[in-house]
């Protein structure tokens, strides 16, 4: 299950994508439009800014805007930034592998075999779905 923070981050990115290329939105606008608590949104946008997804502009036409095209922002990379590894078991994580404490043999672990298929399918969907796809309801999955 993804965290509320990750869900809000994705919703904020979608909201910025809806605004259009190079268009800024102030935090209050995003907060109201997406029903995200303003203080929490500030923290999320700062994290997204540090990671190079968004930028902020000061002044009269200031606010936040996407730094990358919506087509280039994948759900998987946002989830990994906010929530960490996208794996149902620690022994299946690509970036934070850890042997399961209760497993004596990963090669023969029936549970691992099933969840490996789940992890692969999940990664495939998340890493092939962009913010632009979310706007259109499209997916690159056949």
PDB file of C-alpha atoms in Angstrom:
ATOM      1  CA  UNK A   1       0.000   0.000   0.000  1.00  0.00           C
ATOM      2  CA  UNK A   2       1.322   3.439  -0.833  1.00  0.00           C
ATOM      3  CA  UNK A   3       1.484   6.131   1.809  1.00  0.00           C
ATOM      4  CA  UNK A   4      -0.827   9.133   1.898  1.00  0.00           C
ATOM      5  CA  UNK A   5       2.257  11.282   1.308  1.00  0.00           C
ATOM      6  CA  UNK A   6       3.031   9.437  -1.944  1.00  0.00           C
ATOM      7  CA  UNK A   7      -0.595   9.717  -3.052  1.00  0.00           C
ATOM      8  CA  UNK A   8      -0.541  13.462  -2.372  1.00  0.00           C
ATOM      9  CA  UNK A   9       2.779  13.826  -4.242  1.00  0.00           C
ATOM     10  CA  UNK A  10       1.318  12.122  -7.302  1.00  0.00           C
ATOM     11  CA  UNK A  11      -1.859  14.204  -7.105  1.00  0.00           C
ATOM     12  CA  UNK A  12       0.191  17.407  -6.848  1.00  0.00           C
ATOM     13  CA  UNK A  13       2.234  16.426  -9.915  1.00  0.00           C
ATOM     14  CA  UNK A  14      -0.933  15.624 -11.863  1.00  0.00           C
ATOM     15  CA  UNK A  15      -2.414  18.976 -10.820  1.00  0.00           C
ATOM     16  CA  UNK A  16       0.695  20.799 -12.048  1.00  0.00           C
ATOM     17  CA  UNK A  17       0.580  18.843 -15.303  1.00  0.00           C
ATOM     18  CA  UNK A  18      -3.057  19.883 -15.794  1.00  0.00           C
ATOM     19  CA  UNK A  19      -2.005  23.526 -15.432  1.00  0.00           C
ATOM     20  CA  UNK A  20       0.137  23.177 -18.545  1.00  0.00           C
ATOM     21  CA  UNK A  21       3.778  23.429 -19.514  1.00  0.00           C
ATOM     22  CA  UNK A  22       5.532  26.300 -17.791  1.00  0.00           C
ATOM     23  CA  UNK A  23       2.406  27.362 -15.891  1.00  0.00           C
ATOM     24  CA  UNK A  24       2.804  27.947 -12.169  1.00  0.00           C
ATOM     25  CA  UNK A  25       0.424  27.185  -9.359  1.00  0.00           C
ATOM     26  CA  UNK A  26       0.663  28.474  -5.815  1.00  0.00           C
ATOM     27  CA  UNK A  27       0.546  26.014  -2.950  1.00  0.00           C
ATOM     28  CA  UNK A  28      -2.894  27.228  -1.876  1.00  0.00           C
ATOM     29  CA  UNK A  29      -4.309  26.487  -5.329  1.00  0.00           C
ATOM     30  CA  UNK A  30      -2.949  22.936  -5.395  1.00  0.00           C
ATOM     31  CA  UNK A  31      -3.968  22.377  -1.794  1.00  0.00           C
ATOM     32  CA  UNK A  32      -7.552  23.437  -2.426  1.00  0.00           C
ATOM     33  CA  UNK A  33      -7.872  21.729  -5.801  1.00  0.00           C
ATOM     34  CA  UNK A  34      -6.508  18.388  -4.565  1.00  0.00           C
ATOM     35  CA  UNK A  35      -7.729  18.529  -0.935  1.00  0.00           C
ATOM     36  CA  UNK A  36      -4.182  18.250   0.426  1.00  0.00           C
ATOM     37  CA  UNK A  37      -3.323  19.895   3.770  1.00  0.00           C
ATOM     38  CA  UNK A  38      -1.256  22.981   2.921  1.00  0.00           C
ATOM     39  CA  UNK A  39       1.571  22.406   5.439  1.00  0.00           C
ATOM     40  CA  UNK A  40       1.952  18.788   4.317  1.00  0.00           C
ATOM     41  CA  UNK A  41       1.918  19.875   0.666  1.00  0.00           C
ATOM     42  CA  UNK A  42       4.729  22.356   1.356  1.00  0.00           C
ATOM     43  CA  UNK A  43       6.926  19.521   2.635  1.00  0.00           C
ATOM     44  CA  UNK A  44       6.038  17.293  -0.316  1.00  0.00           C
ATOM     45  CA  UNK A  45       6.740  19.986  -2.903  1.00  0.00           C
ATOM     46  CA  UNK A  46      10.088  20.728  -1.269  1.00  0.00           C
ATOM     47  CA  UNK A  47      11.015  17.049  -1.559  1.00  0.00           C
ATOM     48  CA  UNK A  48       9.860  16.964  -5.190  1.00  0.00           C
ATOM     49  CA  UNK A  49      11.875  20.119  -5.867  1.00  0.00           C
ATOM     50  CA  UNK A  50      15.058  18.622  -4.370  1.00  0.00           C
ATOM     51  CA  UNK A  51      14.573  15.575  -6.590  1.00  0.00           C
ATOM     52  CA  UNK A  52      14.195  17.697  -9.743  1.00  0.00           C
ATOM     53  CA  UNK A  53      10.519  17.082 -10.496  1.00  0.00           C
ATOM     54  CA  UNK A  54       9.325  20.631  -9.869  1.00  0.00           C
ATOM     55  CA  UNK A  55      10.768  24.090  -9.481  1.00  0.00           C
ATOM     56  CA  UNK A  56       9.525  27.155  -7.677  1.00  0.00           C
ATOM     57  CA  UNK A  57       9.416  30.698  -8.942  1.00  0.00           C
ATOM     58  CA  UNK A  58       9.173  33.849  -6.902  1.00  0.00           C
ATOM     59  CA  UNK A  59       7.330  37.020  -7.638  1.00  0.00           C
ATOM     60  CA  UNK A  60       3.949  37.992  -8.941  1.00  0.00           C
ATOM     61  CA  UNK A  61       3.681  35.013 -11.303  1.00  0.00           C
ATOM     62  CA  UNK A  62       5.431  32.722  -8.858  1.00  0.00           C
ATOM     63  CA  UNK A  63       4.504  29.327  -7.572  1.00  0.00           C
ATOM     64  CA  UNK A  64       5.417  25.783  -8.503  1.00  0.00           C
ATOM     65  CA  UNK A  65       5.641  24.246 -11.952  1.00  0.00           C
ATOM     66  CA  UNK A  66       6.889  21.007 -13.405  1.00  0.00           C
ATOM     67  CA  UNK A  67      10.579  20.961 -14.216  1.00  0.00           C
ATOM     68  CA  UNK A  68      10.194  17.860 -16.366  1.00  0.00           C
ATOM     69  CA  UNK A  69       7.575  17.018 -18.960  1.00  0.00           C
ATOM     70  CA  UNK A  70       4.637  14.981 -17.608  1.00  0.00           C
ATOM     71  CA  UNK A  71       5.594  12.222 -20.086  1.00  0.00           C
ATOM     72  CA  UNK A  72       8.987  11.939 -18.364  1.00  0.00           C
ATOM     73  CA  UNK A  73       7.724  11.561 -14.793  1.00  0.00           C
ATOM     74  CA  UNK A  74       6.992   7.938 -13.950  1.00  0.00           C
ATOM     75  CA  UNK A  75       4.820   6.847 -11.055  1.00  0.00           C
ATOM     76  CA  UNK A  76       7.483   4.352  -9.979  1.00  0.00           C
ATOM     77  CA  UNK A  77      10.201   6.945  -9.506  1.00  0.00           C
ATOM     78  CA  UNK A  78       7.901   9.200  -7.482  1.00  0.00           C
ATOM     79  CA  UNK A  79       6.827   6.304  -5.241  1.00  0.00           C
ATOM     80  CA  UNK A  80      10.449   5.264  -4.683  1.00  0.00           C
ATOM     81  CA  UNK A  81      11.374   8.837  -3.775  1.00  0.00           C
ATOM     82  CA  UNK A  82       8.558   9.237  -1.273  1.00  0.00           C
ATOM     83  CA  UNK A  83       8.009   5.710   0.079  1.00  0.00           C
ATOM     84  CA  UNK A  84      11.244   3.902  -0.721  1.00  0.00           C
ATOM     85  CA  UNK A  85      11.435   0.470  -2.350  1.00  0.00           C
ATOM     86  CA  UNK A  86       8.451  -0.817  -4.282  1.00  0.00           C
ATOM     87  CA  UNK A  87       8.553  -4.460  -3.230  1.00  0.00           C
ATOM     88  CA  UNK A  88       6.113  -6.602  -1.257  1.00  0.00           C
ATOM     89  CA  UNK A  89       8.981  -8.479   0.453  1.00  0.00           C
ATOM     90  CA  UNK A  90      12.420  -7.196   1.478  1.00  0.00           C
ATOM     91  CA  UNK A  91      14.098 -10.059  -0.422  1.00  0.00           C
ATOM     92  CA  UNK A  92      12.566  -8.740  -3.664  1.00  0.00           C
ATOM     93  CA  UNK A  93      13.702  -5.126  -3.359  1.00  0.00           C
ATOM     94  CA  UNK A  94      16.016  -3.948  -6.118  1.00  0.00           C
ATOM     95  CA  UNK A  95      17.393  -1.025  -4.115  1.00  0.00           C
ATOM     96  CA  UNK A  96      17.098  -2.183  -0.495  1.00  0.00           C
ATOM     97  CA  UNK A  97      17.489  -5.949  -0.630  1.00  0.00           C
ATOM     98  CA  UNK A  98      17.387  -7.744   2.705  1.00  0.00           C
ATOM     99  CA  UNK A  99      17.043 -11.447   3.347  1.00  0.00           C
ATOM    100  CA  UNK A 100      13.780 -12.306   5.106  1.00  0.00           C
ATOM    101  CA  UNK A 101      14.419 -13.226   8.743  1.00  0.00           C
ATOM    102  CA  UNK A 102      12.219 -16.308   8.605  1.00  0.00           C
ATOM    103  CA  UNK A 103      13.484 -17.723   5.298  1.00  0.00           C
ATOM    104  CA  UNK A 104      16.121 -20.436   5.129  1.00  0.00           C
ATOM    105  CA  UNK A 105      16.312 -20.745   1.320  1.00  0.00           C
ATOM    106  CA  UNK A 106      15.166 -18.002  -1.080  1.00  0.00           C
ATOM    107  CA  UNK A 107      15.545 -20.271  -4.091  1.00  0.00           C
ATOM    108  CA  UNK A 108      12.921 -22.683  -2.811  1.00  0.00           C
ATOM    109  CA  UNK A 109      10.632 -20.200  -1.072  1.00  0.00           C
ATOM    110  CA  UNK A 110       7.159 -20.631  -2.547  1.00  0.00           C
ATOM    111  CA  UNK A 111       5.931 -17.363  -1.057  1.00  0.00           C
ATOM    112  CA  UNK A 112       8.832 -15.476  -2.639  1.00  0.00           C
ATOM    113  CA  UNK A 113       8.094 -17.033  -6.051  1.00  0.00           C
ATOM    114  CA  UNK A 114       4.505 -15.778  -6.017  1.00  0.00           C
ATOM    115  CA  UNK A 115       5.398 -12.313  -4.775  1.00  0.00           C
ATOM    116  CA  UNK A 116       8.222 -12.061  -7.297  1.00  0.00           C
ATOM    117  CA  UNK A 117       5.575 -12.152 -10.031  1.00  0.00           C
ATOM    118  CA  UNK A 118       3.567  -9.521  -8.133  1.00  0.00           C
ATOM    119  CA  UNK A 119       6.648  -7.306  -7.749  1.00  0.00           C
ATOM    120  CA  UNK A 120       7.584  -7.612 -11.412  1.00  0.00           C
ATOM    121  CA  UNK A 121       4.070  -6.784 -12.586  1.00  0.00           C
ATOM    122  CA  UNK A 122       3.822  -3.860 -10.171  1.00  0.00           C
ATOM    123  CA  UNK A 123       7.181  -2.429 -11.266  1.00  0.00           C
ATOM    124  CA  UNK A 124       6.221  -2.802 -14.902  1.00  0.00           C
ATOM    125  CA  UNK A 125       2.999  -0.827 -14.421  1.00  0.00           C
ATOM    126  CA  UNK A 126       4.538   1.863 -12.194  1.00  0.00           C
ATOM    127  CA  UNK A 127       7.664   2.321 -14.315  1.00  0.00           C
ATOM    128  CA  UNK A 128       5.750   2.516 -17.591  1.00  0.00           C
ATOM    129  CA  UNK A 129       2.994   4.865 -16.402  1.00  0.00           C
ATOM    130  CA  UNK A 130       3.678   8.579 -16.554  1.00  0.00           C
ATOM    131  CA  UNK A 131       1.902  11.582 -15.119  1.00  0.00           C
ATOM    132  CA  UNK A 132       0.752  12.317 -18.684  1.00  0.00           C
ATOM    133  CA  UNK A 133      -0.791   8.826 -18.853  1.00  0.00           C
ATOM    134  CA  UNK A 134      -2.674   9.554 -15.637  1.00  0.00           C
ATOM    135  CA  UNK A 135      -4.168  12.674 -17.238  1.00  0.00           C
ATOM    136  CA  UNK A 136      -5.489  10.754 -20.207  1.00  0.00           C
ATOM    137  CA  UNK A 137      -6.298   7.546 -18.388  1.00  0.00           C
ATOM    138  CA  UNK A 138      -3.887   5.780 -20.724  1.00  0.00           C
ATOM    139  CA  UNK A 139      -1.314   3.177 -19.875  1.00  0.00           C
ATOM    140  CA  UNK A 140       1.567   1.733 -21.820  1.00  0.00           C
ATOM    141  CA  UNK A 141       0.523  -1.747 -20.685  1.00  0.00           C
ATOM    142  CA  UNK A 142      -1.077  -4.004 -23.279  1.00  0.00           C
TER     143      UNK A 142
END
